[in-house]
């Protein structure tokens, strides 16, 4: 299956919502502690003499680490990256590196760790920062539209609802997941989701009330935000912290996770035996995962072993 050796450890990977063969990846030198970053645009090439592969189309070096990235939902060449220097960077992949980033947004006081583009409204995106805040941005504006405060520790991730244009959720080191409505002054729901830091979360693409959270406590919990007193399900199977969770855009109840235990897992939380498949193709922490919106069952992952993989669900990521 297609794979690519990145110039540095991988932190995030995203399929394009416009081009089925295009992939975005954020990488950082020295595991994001010091050094530069690279934003990569890769093409998932068809099978050739050596089998299918990932071909670099564009590479944009940055002066600091990159922890997350997201494609624009309204423009096929625009994307955003979350930087370790507290900035949010907008790139136009049709322009050369010397003309990028096309916008440099500096408002956060600490590292920006998460970024997510609104898939419903399409004209806005969120940033999540270690300064305990989230910010709402429009790509056409030089300053943030709004800052969201309420978390008591680092905010690691934000995820827009797939159905409601004004609703999003956030994951924090204060052990909570919070649900927000951009029309309201504060969070509309605070879920004490785990006993340890919450690193990631995502909304079910078919049921707008279902939210998944991943934590340092090694578990994934499924929540119904209409009745959040207890999780609907708890998925146990990772040996270390769960770095990211991602719901399938094609199959209800299915989600993907990655962990510092160097594995990627596929789950169906509605089943008694929820773990569908475990992949052990990485040799270091797995930090980024995604599922293609345009191709059912196509998966991607990246990790601190500097590898990026793309493969169909049910196959071996390392097979040619």
Tab-separated table of C-alpha atoms in Angstrom:
chain	number	residue	atom	x	y	z
A	1	UNK	CA	0.000	0.000	0.000
A	2	UNK	CA	1.203	3.598	-0.523
A	3	UNK	CA	3.742	4.886	1.990
A	4	UNK	CA	6.119	7.826	2.231
A	5	UNK	CA	9.138	8.643	4.378
A	6	UNK	CA	8.605	12.197	5.665
A	7	UNK	CA	11.477	14.590	6.474
A	8	UNK	CA	10.556	14.584	10.174
A	9	UNK	CA	8.179	12.903	12.664
A	10	UNK	CA	4.552	13.106	11.568
A	11	UNK	CA	1.867	14.753	13.704
A	12	UNK	CA	-1.216	15.040	11.493
A	13	UNK	CA	-2.595	13.761	8.203
A	14	UNK	CA	-5.750	14.825	6.322
A	15	UNK	CA	-7.415	13.654	3.104
A	16	UNK	CA	-8.560	16.400	0.745
A	17	UNK	CA	-12.344	16.917	0.650
A	18	UNK	CA	-11.988	17.843	-3.065
A	19	UNK	CA	-9.352	15.530	-4.576
A	20	UNK	CA	-9.550	11.825	-3.743
A	21	UNK	CA	-5.824	11.286	-4.414
A	22	UNK	CA	-4.504	14.221	-2.376
A	23	UNK	CA	-3.214	14.123	1.208
A	24	UNK	CA	-1.993	16.828	3.621
A	25	UNK	CA	0.533	16.105	6.375
A	26	UNK	CA	2.141	18.117	9.178
A	27	UNK	CA	5.595	17.114	10.407
A	28	UNK	CA	8.024	18.487	13.009
A	29	UNK	CA	11.714	18.043	13.730
A	30	UNK	CA	12.837	16.538	17.032
A	31	UNK	CA	9.305	15.366	17.917
A	32	UNK	CA	8.024	18.942	18.073
A	33	UNK	CA	10.238	19.991	20.980
A	34	UNK	CA	12.579	22.236	18.967
A	35	UNK	CA	13.319	22.823	15.311
A	36	UNK	CA	11.401	23.391	12.104
A	37	UNK	CA	8.270	21.934	10.572
A	38	UNK	CA	7.117	20.901	7.116
A	39	UNK	CA	3.653	20.973	5.599
A	40	UNK	CA	3.466	18.322	2.883
A	41	UNK	CA	0.980	17.787	0.059
A	42	UNK	CA	1.146	14.235	-1.313
A	43	UNK	CA	-0.451	12.517	-4.289
A	44	UNK	CA	-1.726	8.975	-3.881
A	45	UNK	CA	-0.445	7.612	-7.158
A	46	UNK	CA	-1.853	4.652	-9.044
A	47	UNK	CA	-0.058	1.314	-9.096
A	48	UNK	CA	3.206	1.371	-11.023
A	49	UNK	CA	6.216	-0.950	-11.380
A	50	UNK	CA	6.916	-0.669	-7.664
A	51	UNK	CA	3.284	-0.708	-6.598
A	52	UNK	CA	1.166	2.258	-5.499
A	53	UNK	CA	2.955	5.127	-3.813
A	54	UNK	CA	2.754	8.561	-2.251
A	55	UNK	CA	4.368	11.255	-4.359
A	56	UNK	CA	5.221	14.664	-2.856
A	57	UNK	CA	3.574	17.496	-4.802
A	58	UNK	CA	4.443	20.436	-2.539
A	59	UNK	CA	6.540	20.986	0.570
A	60	UNK	CA	6.344	24.110	2.694
A	61	UNK	CA	9.016	24.533	5.395
A	62	UNK	CA	8.103	26.447	8.556
A	63	UNK	CA	10.259	28.060	11.238
A	64	UNK	CA	8.585	26.136	14.059
A	65	UNK	CA	6.903	22.796	14.695
A	66	UNK	CA	3.547	21.926	13.119
A	67	UNK	CA	1.116	19.928	15.276
A	68	UNK	CA	-2.017	19.769	13.145
A	69	UNK	CA	-3.376	20.665	9.717
A	70	UNK	CA	-6.714	20.940	7.927
A	71	UNK	CA	-7.935	21.473	4.382
A	72	UNK	CA	-10.309	24.294	3.610
A	73	UNK	CA	-13.857	23.107	2.991
A	74	UNK	CA	-14.497	25.907	0.479
A	75	UNK	CA	-11.308	26.174	-1.603
A	76	UNK	CA	-9.433	23.135	-2.899
A	77	UNK	CA	-5.949	24.669	-2.662
A	78	UNK	CA	-6.244	26.362	0.746
A	79	UNK	CA	-5.213	24.726	4.018
A	80	UNK	CA	-4.332	25.706	7.586
A	81	UNK	CA	-1.641	24.533	9.999
A	82	UNK	CA	-1.250	24.757	13.778
A	83	UNK	CA	2.198	25.869	14.867
A	84	UNK	CA	4.327	25.494	17.972
A	85	UNK	CA	5.091	29.230	18.008
A	86	UNK	CA	1.433	30.035	18.743
A	87	UNK	CA	0.553	30.963	15.188
A	88	UNK	CA	-1.996	29.662	12.717
A	89	UNK	CA	-0.690	29.583	9.159
A	90	UNK	CA	-2.783	29.580	5.973
A	91	UNK	CA	-1.227	28.106	2.831
A	92	UNK	CA	-2.238	28.164	-0.812
A	93	UNK	CA	-0.689	25.060	-2.349
A	94	UNK	CA	-0.819	26.561	-5.851
A	95	UNK	CA	1.725	29.195	-4.802
A	96	UNK	CA	5.466	28.556	-4.304
A	97	UNK	CA	6.973	28.322	-0.793
A	98	UNK	CA	8.317	31.887	-1.039
A	99	UNK	CA	4.731	33.191	-1.247
A	100	UNK	CA	3.491	31.063	1.646
A	101	UNK	CA	2.008	31.249	4.136
A	102	UNK	CA	-0.565	33.550	2.571
A	103	UNK	CA	-1.719	34.549	6.049
A	104	UNK	CA	0.054	34.347	9.415
A	105	UNK	CA	-2.323	34.645	12.363
A	106	UNK	CA	-0.608	35.378	15.675
A	107	UNK	CA	-2.952	35.646	18.649
A	108	UNK	CA	-2.474	32.565	20.824
A	109	UNK	CA	-0.031	32.937	23.705
A	110	UNK	CA	1.207	29.330	23.528
A	111	UNK	CA	1.435	26.395	21.112
A	112	UNK	CA	-1.512	25.781	18.790
A	113	UNK	CA	-2.148	22.048	19.007
A	114	UNK	CA	-5.391	21.498	17.069
A	115	UNK	CA	-7.204	22.897	14.056
A	116	UNK	CA	-10.511	22.014	12.395
A	117	UNK	CA	-12.403	23.498	9.439
A	118	UNK	CA	-16.190	23.840	9.591
A	119	UNK	CA	-17.629	21.231	7.161
A	120	UNK	CA	-21.145	22.710	7.207
A	121	UNK	CA	-20.659	26.465	7.053
A	122	UNK	CA	-17.330	26.018	5.224
A	123	UNK	CA	-16.206	29.613	5.805
A	124	UNK	CA	-14.653	29.268	9.267
A	125	UNK	CA	-12.171	27.177	11.238
A	126	UNK	CA	-11.127	26.690	14.859
A	127	UNK	CA	-7.765	26.609	16.607
A	128	UNK	CA	-7.105	24.943	19.971
A	129	UNK	CA	-4.164	26.074	22.076
A	130	UNK	CA	-2.099	25.294	25.134
A	131	UNK	CA	-3.039	28.804	26.337
A	132	UNK	CA	-6.370	27.192	27.460
A	133	UNK	CA	-8.405	28.918	24.716
A	134	UNK	CA	-9.977	28.251	21.351
A	135	UNK	CA	-10.316	30.804	18.576
A	136	UNK	CA	-12.746	31.095	15.684
A	137	UNK	CA	-11.260	32.347	12.407
A	138	UNK	CA	-12.390	33.316	8.940
A	139	UNK	CA	-9.768	32.897	6.196
A	140	UNK	CA	-10.661	36.346	4.855
A	141	UNK	CA	-10.040	38.189	8.127
A	142	UNK	CA	-6.660	39.165	9.625
A	143	UNK	CA	-7.877	38.714	13.215
A	144	UNK	CA	-9.922	36.070	15.015
A	145	UNK	CA	-13.702	36.362	15.052
A	146	UNK	CA	-13.978	35.224	18.656
A	147	UNK	CA	-12.043	33.648	21.537
A	148	UNK	CA	-13.624	30.872	23.635
A	149	UNK	CA	-12.561	30.665	27.290
A	150	UNK	CA	-13.577	28.194	29.971
A	151	UNK	CA	-11.050	25.377	29.966
A	152	UNK	CA	-8.688	25.294	32.924
A	153	UNK	CA	-5.725	23.720	31.147
A	154	UNK	CA	-4.333	23.130	27.635
A	155	UNK	CA	-6.869	22.630	24.858
A	156	UNK	CA	-5.597	19.856	22.612
A	157	UNK	CA	-8.303	19.488	19.988
A	158	UNK	CA	-11.498	20.934	18.551
A	159	UNK	CA	-14.066	19.249	16.313
A	160	UNK	CA	-16.995	20.799	14.483
A	161	UNK	CA	-20.315	18.998	14.395
A	162	UNK	CA	-20.951	17.326	11.040
A	163	UNK	CA	-24.592	18.478	11.120
A	164	UNK	CA	-24.873	21.744	13.091
A	165	UNK	CA	-23.025	24.730	11.572
A	166	UNK	CA	-22.579	26.541	14.915
A	167	UNK	CA	-21.728	23.633	17.235
A	168	UNK	CA	-18.302	22.256	18.101
A	169	UNK	CA	-16.591	20.341	20.899
A	170	UNK	CA	-13.191	20.678	22.547
A	171	UNK	CA	-10.827	18.326	24.400
A	172	UNK	CA	-8.601	19.512	27.232
A	173	UNK	CA	-6.005	18.567	29.774
A	174	UNK	CA	-8.504	19.642	32.465
A	175	UNK	CA	-10.110	16.168	31.985
A	176	UNK	CA	-13.201	17.598	30.273
A	177	UNK	CA	-14.824	17.686	26.882
A	178	UNK	CA	-16.919	20.786	26.295
A	179	UNK	CA	-19.644	21.473	23.770
A	180	UNK	CA	-19.978	25.008	22.430
A	181	UNK	CA	-22.353	26.992	20.265
A	182	UNK	CA	-20.743	30.028	18.634
A	183	UNK	CA	-23.939	31.991	19.320
A	184	UNK	CA	-23.634	31.416	23.092
A	185	UNK	CA	-21.251	33.185	25.517
A	186	UNK	CA	-19.855	30.003	27.081
A	187	UNK	CA	-19.922	26.207	26.767
A	188	UNK	CA	-23.387	24.680	26.567
A	189	UNK	CA	-22.177	21.413	28.116
A	190	UNK	CA	-19.198	20.362	30.237
A	191	UNK	CA	-18.539	16.609	30.346
A	192	UNK	CA	-16.074	15.314	32.981
A	193	UNK	CA	-15.070	12.813	30.336
A	194	UNK	CA	-12.037	11.048	31.833
A	195	UNK	CA	-9.956	10.896	34.983
A	196	UNK	CA	-6.935	12.043	32.976
A	197	UNK	CA	-6.200	14.468	30.152
A	198	UNK	CA	-8.512	14.327	27.119
A	199	UNK	CA	-6.367	14.503	23.990
A	200	UNK	CA	-8.875	14.137	21.179
A	201	UNK	CA	-12.545	13.945	20.258
A	202	UNK	CA	-14.830	13.655	17.253
A	203	UNK	CA	-18.526	13.718	16.379
A	204	UNK	CA	-20.392	10.807	14.830
A	205	UNK	CA	-21.116	11.793	11.221
A	206	UNK	CA	-24.576	10.138	11.285
A	207	UNK	CA	-25.865	10.926	14.773
A	208	UNK	CA	-25.266	14.557	15.808
A	209	UNK	CA	-25.675	13.663	19.505
A	210	UNK	CA	-22.809	11.155	19.654
A	211	UNK	CA	-19.292	12.239	20.642
A	212	UNK	CA	-16.140	10.133	21.101
A	213	UNK	CA	-13.279	11.147	23.407
A	214	UNK	CA	-9.746	9.728	23.656
A	215	UNK	CA	-7.603	10.096	26.755
A	216	UNK	CA	-4.270	9.608	28.446
A	217	UNK	CA	-6.076	6.907	30.481
A	218	UNK	CA	-5.771	4.634	27.357
A	219	UNK	CA	-9.529	4.535	26.773
A	220	UNK	CA	-12.052	5.850	24.275
A	221	UNK	CA	-15.468	6.819	25.599
A	222	UNK	CA	-18.654	7.343	23.607
A	223	UNK	CA	-21.069	9.994	24.844
A	224	UNK	CA	-24.636	10.980	24.055
A	225	UNK	CA	-24.634	14.719	24.693
A	226	UNK	CA	-28.379	14.605	25.407
A	227	UNK	CA	-27.679	12.347	28.407
A	228	UNK	CA	-24.026	12.780	29.404
A	229	UNK	CA	-24.170	11.454	32.971
A	230	UNK	CA	-22.338	8.275	31.905
A	231	UNK	CA	-20.699	7.108	28.663
A	232	UNK	CA	-22.692	4.954	26.265
A	233	UNK	CA	-19.631	2.778	25.738
A	234	UNK	CA	-16.004	2.503	26.775
A	235	UNK	CA	-13.492	1.074	24.321
A	236	UNK	CA	-10.423	-0.483	25.931
A	237	UNK	CA	-7.606	-1.916	23.883
A	238	UNK	CA	-4.809	0.609	23.617
A	239	UNK	CA	-1.787	0.179	25.862
A	240	UNK	CA	-0.930	3.872	26.177
A	241	UNK	CA	-2.566	7.268	25.691
A	242	UNK	CA	-5.081	7.607	22.853
A	243	UNK	CA	-3.750	10.427	20.677
A	244	UNK	CA	-6.600	10.799	18.159
A	245	UNK	CA	-10.084	9.490	17.439
A	246	UNK	CA	-11.954	9.845	14.154
A	247	UNK	CA	-15.463	8.724	13.166
A	248	UNK	CA	-16.050	7.192	9.754
A	249	UNK	CA	-17.742	9.474	7.193
A	250	UNK	CA	-19.273	6.394	5.522
A	251	UNK	CA	-20.170	3.805	8.180
A	252	UNK	CA	-22.276	4.615	11.215
A	253	UNK	CA	-20.770	3.563	14.528
A	254	UNK	CA	-17.285	2.962	13.102
A	255	UNK	CA	-14.322	4.950	14.360
A	256	UNK	CA	-10.561	4.975	14.099
A	257	UNK	CA	-8.010	5.651	16.823
A	258	UNK	CA	-4.257	5.896	17.239
A	259	UNK	CA	-2.068	5.725	20.294
A	260	UNK	CA	1.355	6.095	21.793
A	261	UNK	CA	1.335	2.271	21.879
A	262	UNK	CA	2.311	2.512	18.167
A	263	UNK	CA	-0.984	1.047	16.898
A	264	UNK	CA	-4.022	2.151	14.921
A	265	UNK	CA	-7.376	0.562	15.796
A	266	UNK	CA	-10.741	0.342	14.070
A	267	UNK	CA	-13.865	0.034	16.219
A	268	UNK	CA	-17.641	-0.261	16.054
A	269	UNK	CA	-18.857	0.999	19.421
A	270	UNK	CA	-22.295	-0.551	18.921
A	271	UNK	CA	-20.913	-4.117	18.887
A	272	UNK	CA	-20.142	-6.279	21.911
A	273	UNK	CA	-16.721	-7.050	20.421
A	274	UNK	CA	-16.068	-3.460	19.465
A	275	UNK	CA	-12.464	-3.852	18.247
A	276	UNK	CA	-12.659	-4.637	14.524
A	277	UNK	CA	-8.977	-4.488	13.612
A	278	UNK	CA	-5.613	-3.505	15.038
A	279	UNK	CA	-2.755	-2.301	12.844
A	280	UNK	CA	0.843	-2.373	14.037
A	281	UNK	CA	2.616	-0.942	11.000
A	282	UNK	CA	4.288	1.989	12.789
A	283	UNK	CA	7.465	1.618	14.839
A	284	UNK	CA	6.989	4.763	16.955
A	285	UNK	CA	4.129	6.778	18.468
A	286	UNK	CA	1.221	7.186	16.027
A	287	UNK	CA	0.113	10.821	16.110
A	288	UNK	CA	-2.161	11.373	13.102
A	289	UNK	CA	-5.016	9.474	11.412
A	290	UNK	CA	-7.774	10.195	8.929
A	291	UNK	CA	-10.481	8.536	6.844
A	292	UNK	CA	-11.246	9.696	3.325
A	293	UNK	CA	-14.560	11.444	2.750
A	294	UNK	CA	-14.392	10.683	-0.985
A	295	UNK	CA	-13.292	7.002	-0.915
A	296	UNK	CA	-15.118	4.630	1.418
A	297	UNK	CA	-12.735	2.681	3.654
A	298	UNK	CA	-9.528	4.507	2.693
A	299	UNK	CA	-7.382	5.183	5.781
A	300	UNK	CA	-4.231	7.188	6.497
A	301	UNK	CA	-1.821	7.414	9.417
A	302	UNK	CA	1.437	9.105	10.361
A	303	UNK	CA	3.763	8.860	13.335
A	304	UNK	CA	7.044	9.665	14.958
A	305	UNK	CA	8.781	7.023	12.816
A	306	UNK	CA	8.473	9.647	10.019
A	307	UNK	CA	6.244	7.329	7.972
A	308	UNK	CA	2.947	8.173	6.254
A	309	UNK	CA	0.721	5.271	5.172
A	310	UNK	CA	-2.470	5.050	3.094
A	311	UNK	CA	-4.420	1.791	2.868
A	312	UNK	CA	-7.931	0.342	2.483
A	313	UNK	CA	-9.691	-0.911	5.607
A	314	UNK	CA	-9.086	-4.638	6.009
A	315	UNK	CA	-5.733	-4.731	4.188
A	316	UNK	CA	-2.151	-4.653	5.462
A	317	UNK	CA	-0.721	-1.100	5.350
A	318	UNK	CA	2.743	-2.504	4.648
A	319	UNK	CA	1.682	-4.785	1.766
A	320	UNK	CA	2.641	-3.800	-1.770
